[in-house]
Amino acid sequence: MKPAIFRTKLAQLPRSWAFWLTLVLLGLVRVVVVEDGQKTWYLFLSAWEQGRVEFVNSVTGKPVLLEFHLPWAFQGFRAFTDPETEAYYTAGEYPWNQALAREKRKTLDYCSEVGLALKLGSTWFRVEKGCLRLRLLWPP
């Protein structure tokens, strides 16, 4: 292909419906890697998928549920537990869910000696005496 023709074709690309469709689709995809120290999983999720982490607090013995979304990062966190366990995490000094709602992260690490369950989209991961690491690869 001659250089002039190549430049013309390159200039027409942004007007192409395929170009714009590809950009829209890339904007809707979330690529997350989940690692447990031995295995690695790659998940292709949509921007509106949710995540959740379930575990039992080892001090209070009460269940904790954390939920989050993936619009541009791991964000929109909310916690559900009893008042005693919430006070354990916050020392009663601040409203937990208001603080969590401001968090935005590209990496999450969850560890438990007792066990935890993590759900991303429709996929569940479980670990006992170990950790799960989540990294949002796309969007960067």
Tab-separated table of N, CA, C and O in Angstrom, residues 61-128:
chain	number	residue	atom	x	y	z
A	61	GLY	N	-17.175	-12.947	65.538
A	61	GLY	CA	-17.865	-14.164	65.125
A	61	GLY	C	-19.105	-13.902	64.288
A	61	GLY	O	-19.901	-14.806	64.041
A	62	LYS	N	-19.274	-12.682	63.806
A	62	LYS	CA	-20.460	-12.290	63.034
A	62	LYS	C	-20.125	-12.197	61.549
A	62	LYS	O	-19.013	-11.854	61.168
A	63	PRO	N	-21.114	-12.492	60.696
A	63	PRO	CA	-20.874	-12.407	59.249
A	63	PRO	C	-20.761	-10.956	58.770
A	63	PRO	O	-21.382	-10.048	59.319
A	64	VAL	N	-19.939	-10.781	57.730
A	64	VAL	CA	-19.746	-9.480	57.080
A	64	VAL	C	-19.942	-9.686	55.583
A	64	VAL	O	-19.425	-10.647	55.009
A	65	LEU	N	-20.691	-8.784	54.985
A	65	LEU	CA	-20.897	-8.792	53.539
A	65	LEU	C	-20.439	-7.446	53.002
A	65	LEU	O	-20.872	-6.398	53.487
A	66	LEU	N	-19.539	-7.467	52.020
A	66	LEU	CA	-19.096	-6.260	51.323
A	66	LEU	C	-19.559	-6.359	49.874
A	66	LEU	O	-19.357	-7.396	49.233
A	67	GLU	N	-20.154	-5.308	49.372
A	67	GLU	CA	-20.562	-5.266	47.972
A	67	GLU	C	-19.870	-4.097	47.293
A	67	GLU	O	-19.595	-3.078	47.928
A	68	PHE	N	-19.606	-4.244	45.987
A	68	PHE	CA	-18.986	-3.169	45.219
A	68	PHE	C	-19.364	-3.297	43.756
A	68	PHE	O	-19.921	-4.305	43.322
A	69	HIS	N	-19.061	-2.248	43.004
A	69	HIS	CA	-19.345	-2.197	41.565
A	69	HIS	C	-18.044	-2.002	40.798
A	69	HIS	O	-17.011	-1.722	41.386
A	70	LEU	N	-18.113	-2.111	39.464
A	70	LEU	CA	-16.918	-1.991	38.626
A	70	LEU	C	-17.063	-0.970	37.498
A	70	LEU	O	-16.622	-1.228	36.383
A	71	PRO	N	-17.626	0.218	37.732
A	71	PRO	CA	-17.777	1.120	36.592
A	71	PRO	C	-16.445	1.559	35.978
A	71	PRO	O	-16.267	1.443	34.777
A	72	TRP	N	-15.479	2.032	36.781
A	72	TRP	CA	-14.155	2.424	36.287
A	72	TRP	C	-13.052	1.901	37.181
A	72	TRP	O	-11.892	1.953	36.848
A	73	ALA	N	-13.428	1.448	38.353
A	73	ALA	CA	-12.519	0.876	39.337
A	73	ALA	C	-13.390	0.017	40.246
A	73	ALA	O	-14.600	-0.055	40.057
A	74	PHE	N	-12.789	-0.633	41.226
A	74	PHE	CA	-13.585	-1.267	42.264
A	74	PHE	C	-14.075	-0.117	43.138
A	74	PHE	O	-13.272	0.563	43.780
A	75	GLN	N	-15.359	0.130	43.161
A	75	GLN	CA	-15.870	1.293	43.875
A	75	GLN	C	-17.323	1.073	44.265
A	75	GLN	O	-17.907	0.053	43.945
A	76	GLY	N	-17.889	2.066	44.956
A	76	GLY	CA	-19.271	1.960	45.403
A	76	GLY	C	-19.427	0.899	46.484
A	76	GLY	O	-20.426	0.191	46.512
A	77	PHE	N	-18.457	0.803	47.371
A	77	PHE	CA	-18.471	-0.230	48.408
A	77	PHE	C	-19.579	0.033	49.419
A	77	PHE	O	-19.852	1.170	49.788
A	78	ARG	N	-20.182	-1.060	49.884
A	78	ARG	CA	-21.140	-1.028	50.980
A	78	ARG	C	-20.884	-2.245	51.852
A	78	ARG	O	-20.568	-3.316	51.344
A	79	ALA	N	-21.024	-2.061	53.136
A	79	ALA	CA	-20.807	-3.157	54.089
A	79	ALA	C	-22.101	-3.433	54.840
A	79	ALA	O	-22.848	-2.505	55.171
A	80	PHE	N	-22.330	-4.706	55.102
A	80	PHE	CA	-23.496	-5.131	55.861
A	80	PHE	C	-23.015	-6.057	56.971
A	80	PHE	O	-22.371	-7.079	56.689
A	81	THR	N	-23.307	-5.671	58.206
A	81	THR	CA	-22.948	-6.494	59.356
A	81	THR	C	-23.730	-5.970	60.562
A	81	THR	O	-24.512	-5.025	60.448
A	82	ASP	N	-23.486	-6.535	61.714
A	82	ASP	CA	-24.168	-6.094	62.929
A	82	ASP	C	-23.442	-4.877	63.512
A	82	ASP	O	-22.278	-4.615	63.172
A	83	PRO	N	-24.097	-4.123	64.407
A	83	PRO	CA	-23.470	-2.919	64.983
A	83	PRO	C	-22.174	-3.205	65.741
A	83	PRO	O	-21.232	-2.395	65.688
A	84	GLU	N	-22.079	-4.339	66.409
A	84	GLU	CA	-20.859	-4.671	67.159
A	84	GLU	C	-19.667	-4.840	66.219
A	84	GLU	O	-18.570	-4.341	66.489
A	85	THR	N	-19.871	-5.524	65.114
A	85	THR	CA	-18.774	-5.736	64.164
A	85	THR	C	-18.418	-4.437	63.458
A	85	THR	O	-17.237	-4.159	63.238
A	86	GLU	N	-19.402	-3.626	63.125
A	86	GLU	CA	-19.097	-2.322	62.518
A	86	GLU	C	-18.264	-1.479	63.477
A	86	GLU	O	-17.293	-0.840	63.072
A	87	ALA	N	-18.614	-1.496	64.754
A	87	ALA	CA	-17.851	-0.745	65.755
A	87	ALA	C	-16.434	-1.295	65.887
A	87	ALA	O	-15.492	-0.534	66.132
A	88	TYR	N	-16.256	-2.602	65.685
A	88	TYR	CA	-14.916	-3.198	65.721
A	88	TYR	C	-14.035	-2.559	64.632
A	88	TYR	O	-12.876	-2.244	64.865
A	89	TYR	N	-14.582	-2.375	63.433
A	89	TYR	CA	-13.814	-1.816	62.321
A	89	TYR	C	-13.627	-0.306	62.431
A	89	TYR	O	-12.616	0.226	61.980
A	90	THR	N	-14.598	0.397	62.979
A	90	THR	CA	-14.559	1.870	62.970
A	90	THR	C	-14.303	2.473	64.341
A	90	THR	O	-14.134	3.693	64.433
A	91	ALA	N	-14.305	1.679	65.377
A	91	ALA	CA	-14.208	2.151	66.766
A	91	ALA	C	-15.317	3.153	67.073
A	91	ALA	O	-15.186	3.997	67.953
A	92	GLY	N	-16.396	3.066	66.300
A	92	GLY	CA	-17.523	3.955	66.515
A	92	GLY	C	-17.249	5.398	66.148
A	92	GLY	O	-18.016	6.287	66.488
A	93	GLU	N	-16.161	5.657	65.433
A	93	GLU	CA	-15.721	7.023	65.147
A	93	GLU	C	-16.303	7.625	63.859
A	93	GLU	O	-16.291	8.832	63.707
A	94	TYR	N	-16.742	6.817	62.939
A	94	TYR	CA	-17.230	7.365	61.671
A	94	TYR	C	-18.249	6.405	61.055
A	94	TYR	O	-18.250	5.210	61.365
A	95	PRO	N	-19.113	6.920	60.183
A	95	PRO	CA	-20.074	6.061	59.492
A	95	PRO	C	-19.363	5.234	58.416
A	95	PRO	O	-18.831	5.779	57.454
A	96	TRP	N	-19.339	3.950	58.624
A	96	TRP	CA	-18.574	3.023	57.789
A	96	TRP	C	-18.943	3.115	56.312
A	96	TRP	O	-18.076	3.253	55.453
A	97	ASN	N	-20.231	3.017	55.996
A	97	ASN	CA	-20.628	2.983	54.595
A	97	ASN	C	-20.365	4.299	53.870
A	97	ASN	O	-20.075	4.292	52.679
A	98	GLN	N	-20.415	5.407	54.559
A	98	GLN	CA	-20.071	6.683	53.910
A	98	GLN	C	-18.592	6.719	53.545
A	98	GLN	O	-18.217	7.198	52.477
A	99	ALA	N	-17.752	6.207	54.419
A	99	ALA	CA	-16.313	6.156	54.132
A	99	ALA	C	-16.024	5.163	53.006
A	99	ALA	O	-15.233	5.450	52.094
A	100	LEU	N	-16.664	3.990	53.039
A	100	LEU	CA	-16.439	2.980	52.003
A	100	LEU	C	-16.911	3.455	50.628
A	100	LEU	O	-16.293	3.140	49.612
A	101	ALA	N	-17.994	4.214	50.592
A	101	ALA	CA	-18.548	4.673	49.317
A	101	ALA	C	-17.572	5.567	48.550
A	101	ALA	O	-17.639	5.647	47.330
A	102	ARG	N	-16.647	6.204	49.240
A	102	ARG	CA	-15.662	7.084	48.582
A	102	ARG	C	-14.446	6.333	48.042
A	102	ARG	O	-13.651	6.894	47.303
A	103	GLU	N	-14.277	5.085	48.431
A	103	GLU	CA	-13.105	4.307	48.003
A	103	GLU	C	-13.171	3.970	46.522
A	103	GLU	O	-14.215	3.601	45.998
A	104	LYS	N	-12.032	4.067	45.850
A	104	LYS	CA	-11.873	3.642	44.456
A	104	LYS	C	-10.511	2.985	44.360
A	104	LYS	O	-9.498	3.605	44.659
A	105	ARG	N	-10.493	1.738	43.939
A	105	ARG	CA	-9.235	0.989	43.900
A	105	ARG	C	-9.153	0.160	42.625
A	105	ARG	O	-10.145	-0.301	42.100
A	106	LYS	N	-7.915	-0.053	42.186
A	106	LYS	CA	-7.661	-0.936	41.047
A	106	LYS	C	-7.245	-2.328	41.518
A	106	LYS	O	-7.254	-3.271	40.741
A	107	THR	N	-6.852	-2.435	42.795
A	107	THR	CA	-6.429	-3.715	43.371
A	107	THR	C	-7.109	-3.901	44.715
A	107	THR	O	-7.215	-2.963	45.495
A	108	LEU	N	-7.573	-5.127	44.966
A	108	LEU	CA	-8.147	-5.490	46.263
A	108	LEU	C	-7.464	-6.754	46.753
A	108	LEU	O	-7.230	-7.680	45.977
A	109	ASP	N	-7.157	-6.798	48.041
A	109	ASP	CA	-6.593	-7.989	48.673
A	109	ASP	C	-7.480	-8.377	49.847
A	109	ASP	O	-7.728	-7.537	50.724
A	110	TYR	N	-7.930	-9.619	49.859
A	110	TYR	CA	-8.718	-10.134	50.969
A	110	TYR	C	-8.051	-11.404	51.477
A	110	TYR	O	-7.747	-12.306	50.693
A	111	CYS	N	-7.836	-11.462	52.791
A	111	CYS	CA	-7.204	-12.622	53.412
A	111	CYS	C	-8.059	-13.102	54.577
A	111	CYS	O	-8.714	-12.297	55.240
A	112	SER	N	-7.996	-14.412	54.843
A	112	SER	CA	-8.748	-14.962	55.962
A	112	SER	C	-8.134	-16.280	56.402
A	112	SER	O	-7.733	-17.097	55.571
A	113	GLU	N	-8.080	-16.466	57.695
A	113	GLU	CA	-7.667	-17.759	58.259
A	113	GLU	C	-8.857	-18.711	58.316
A	113	GLU	O	-8.710	-19.911	58.230
A	114	VAL	N	-10.044	-18.141	58.496
A	114	VAL	CA	-11.256	-18.948	58.635
A	114	VAL	C	-11.842	-19.294	57.274
A	114	VAL	O	-12.291	-20.403	57.044
A	115	GLY	N	-11.861	-18.334	56.367
A	115	GLY	CA	-12.401	-18.548	55.032
A	115	GLY	C	-13.187	-17.347	54.563
A	115	GLY	O	-13.748	-16.605	55.363
A	116	LEU	N	-13.199	-17.171	53.266
A	116	LEU	CA	-13.993	-16.116	52.662
A	116	LEU	C	-14.472	-16.573	51.302
A	116	LEU	O	-13.887	-17.465	50.688
A	117	ALA	N	-15.553	-15.951	50.873
A	117	ALA	CA	-16.109	-16.223	49.550
A	117	ALA	C	-16.203	-14.905	48.802
A	117	ALA	O	-16.603	-13.885	49.370
A	118	LEU	N	-15.805	-14.929	47.561
A	118	LEU	CA	-15.809	-13.748	46.706
A	118	LEU	C	-16.598	-14.080	45.455
A	118	LEU	O	-16.413	-15.136	44.855
A	119	LYS	N	-17.488	-13.181	45.072
A	119	LYS	CA	-18.257	-13.356	43.844
A	119	LYS	C	-18.023	-12.159	42.937
A	119	LYS	O	-18.181	-11.013	43.362
A	120	LEU	N	-17.628	-12.424	41.709
A	120	LEU	CA	-17.495	-11.394	40.669
A	120	LEU	C	-18.386	-11.812	39.511
A	120	LEU	O	-18.183	-12.887	38.930
A	121	GLY	N	-19.361	-10.983	39.194
A	121	GLY	CA	-20.321	-11.390	38.181
A	121	GLY	C	-21.059	-12.608	38.683
A	121	GLY	O	-21.679	-12.578	39.737
A	122	SER	N	-20.938	-13.720	37.973
A	122	SER	CA	-21.580	-14.962	38.398
A	122	SER	C	-20.571	-16.010	38.865
A	122	SER	O	-20.938	-17.148	39.122
A	123	THR	N	-19.312	-15.633	38.989
A	123	THR	CA	-18.250	-16.578	39.356
A	123	THR	C	-17.888	-16.440	40.828
A	123	THR	O	-17.608	-15.339	41.298
A	124	TRP	N	-17.888	-17.564	41.540
A	124	TRP	CA	-17.521	-17.599	42.965
A	124	TRP	C	-16.106	-18.115	43.139
A	124	TRP	O	-15.682	-19.024	42.426
A	125	PHE	N	-15.409	-17.537	44.120
A	125	PHE	CA	-14.089	-17.994	44.536
A	125	PHE	C	-14.136	-18.170	46.044
A	125	PHE	O	-14.723	-17.345	46.743
A	126	ARG	N	-13.495	-19.223	46.536
A	126	ARG	CA	-13.449	-19.458	47.977
A	126	ARG	C	-12.019	-19.752	48.392
A	126	ARG	O	-11.272	-20.383	47.642
A	127	VAL	N	-11.670	-19.289	49.597
A	127	VAL	CA	-10.328	-19.542	50.112
A	127	VAL	C	-10.412	-19.701	51.625
A	127	VAL	O	-11.205	-19.039	52.286
A	128	GLU	N	-9.619	-20.622	52.146
A	128	GLU	CA	-9.439	-20.793	53.589
A	128	GLU	C	-7.952	-20.727	53.873
A	128	GLU	O	-7.152	-21.274	53.131
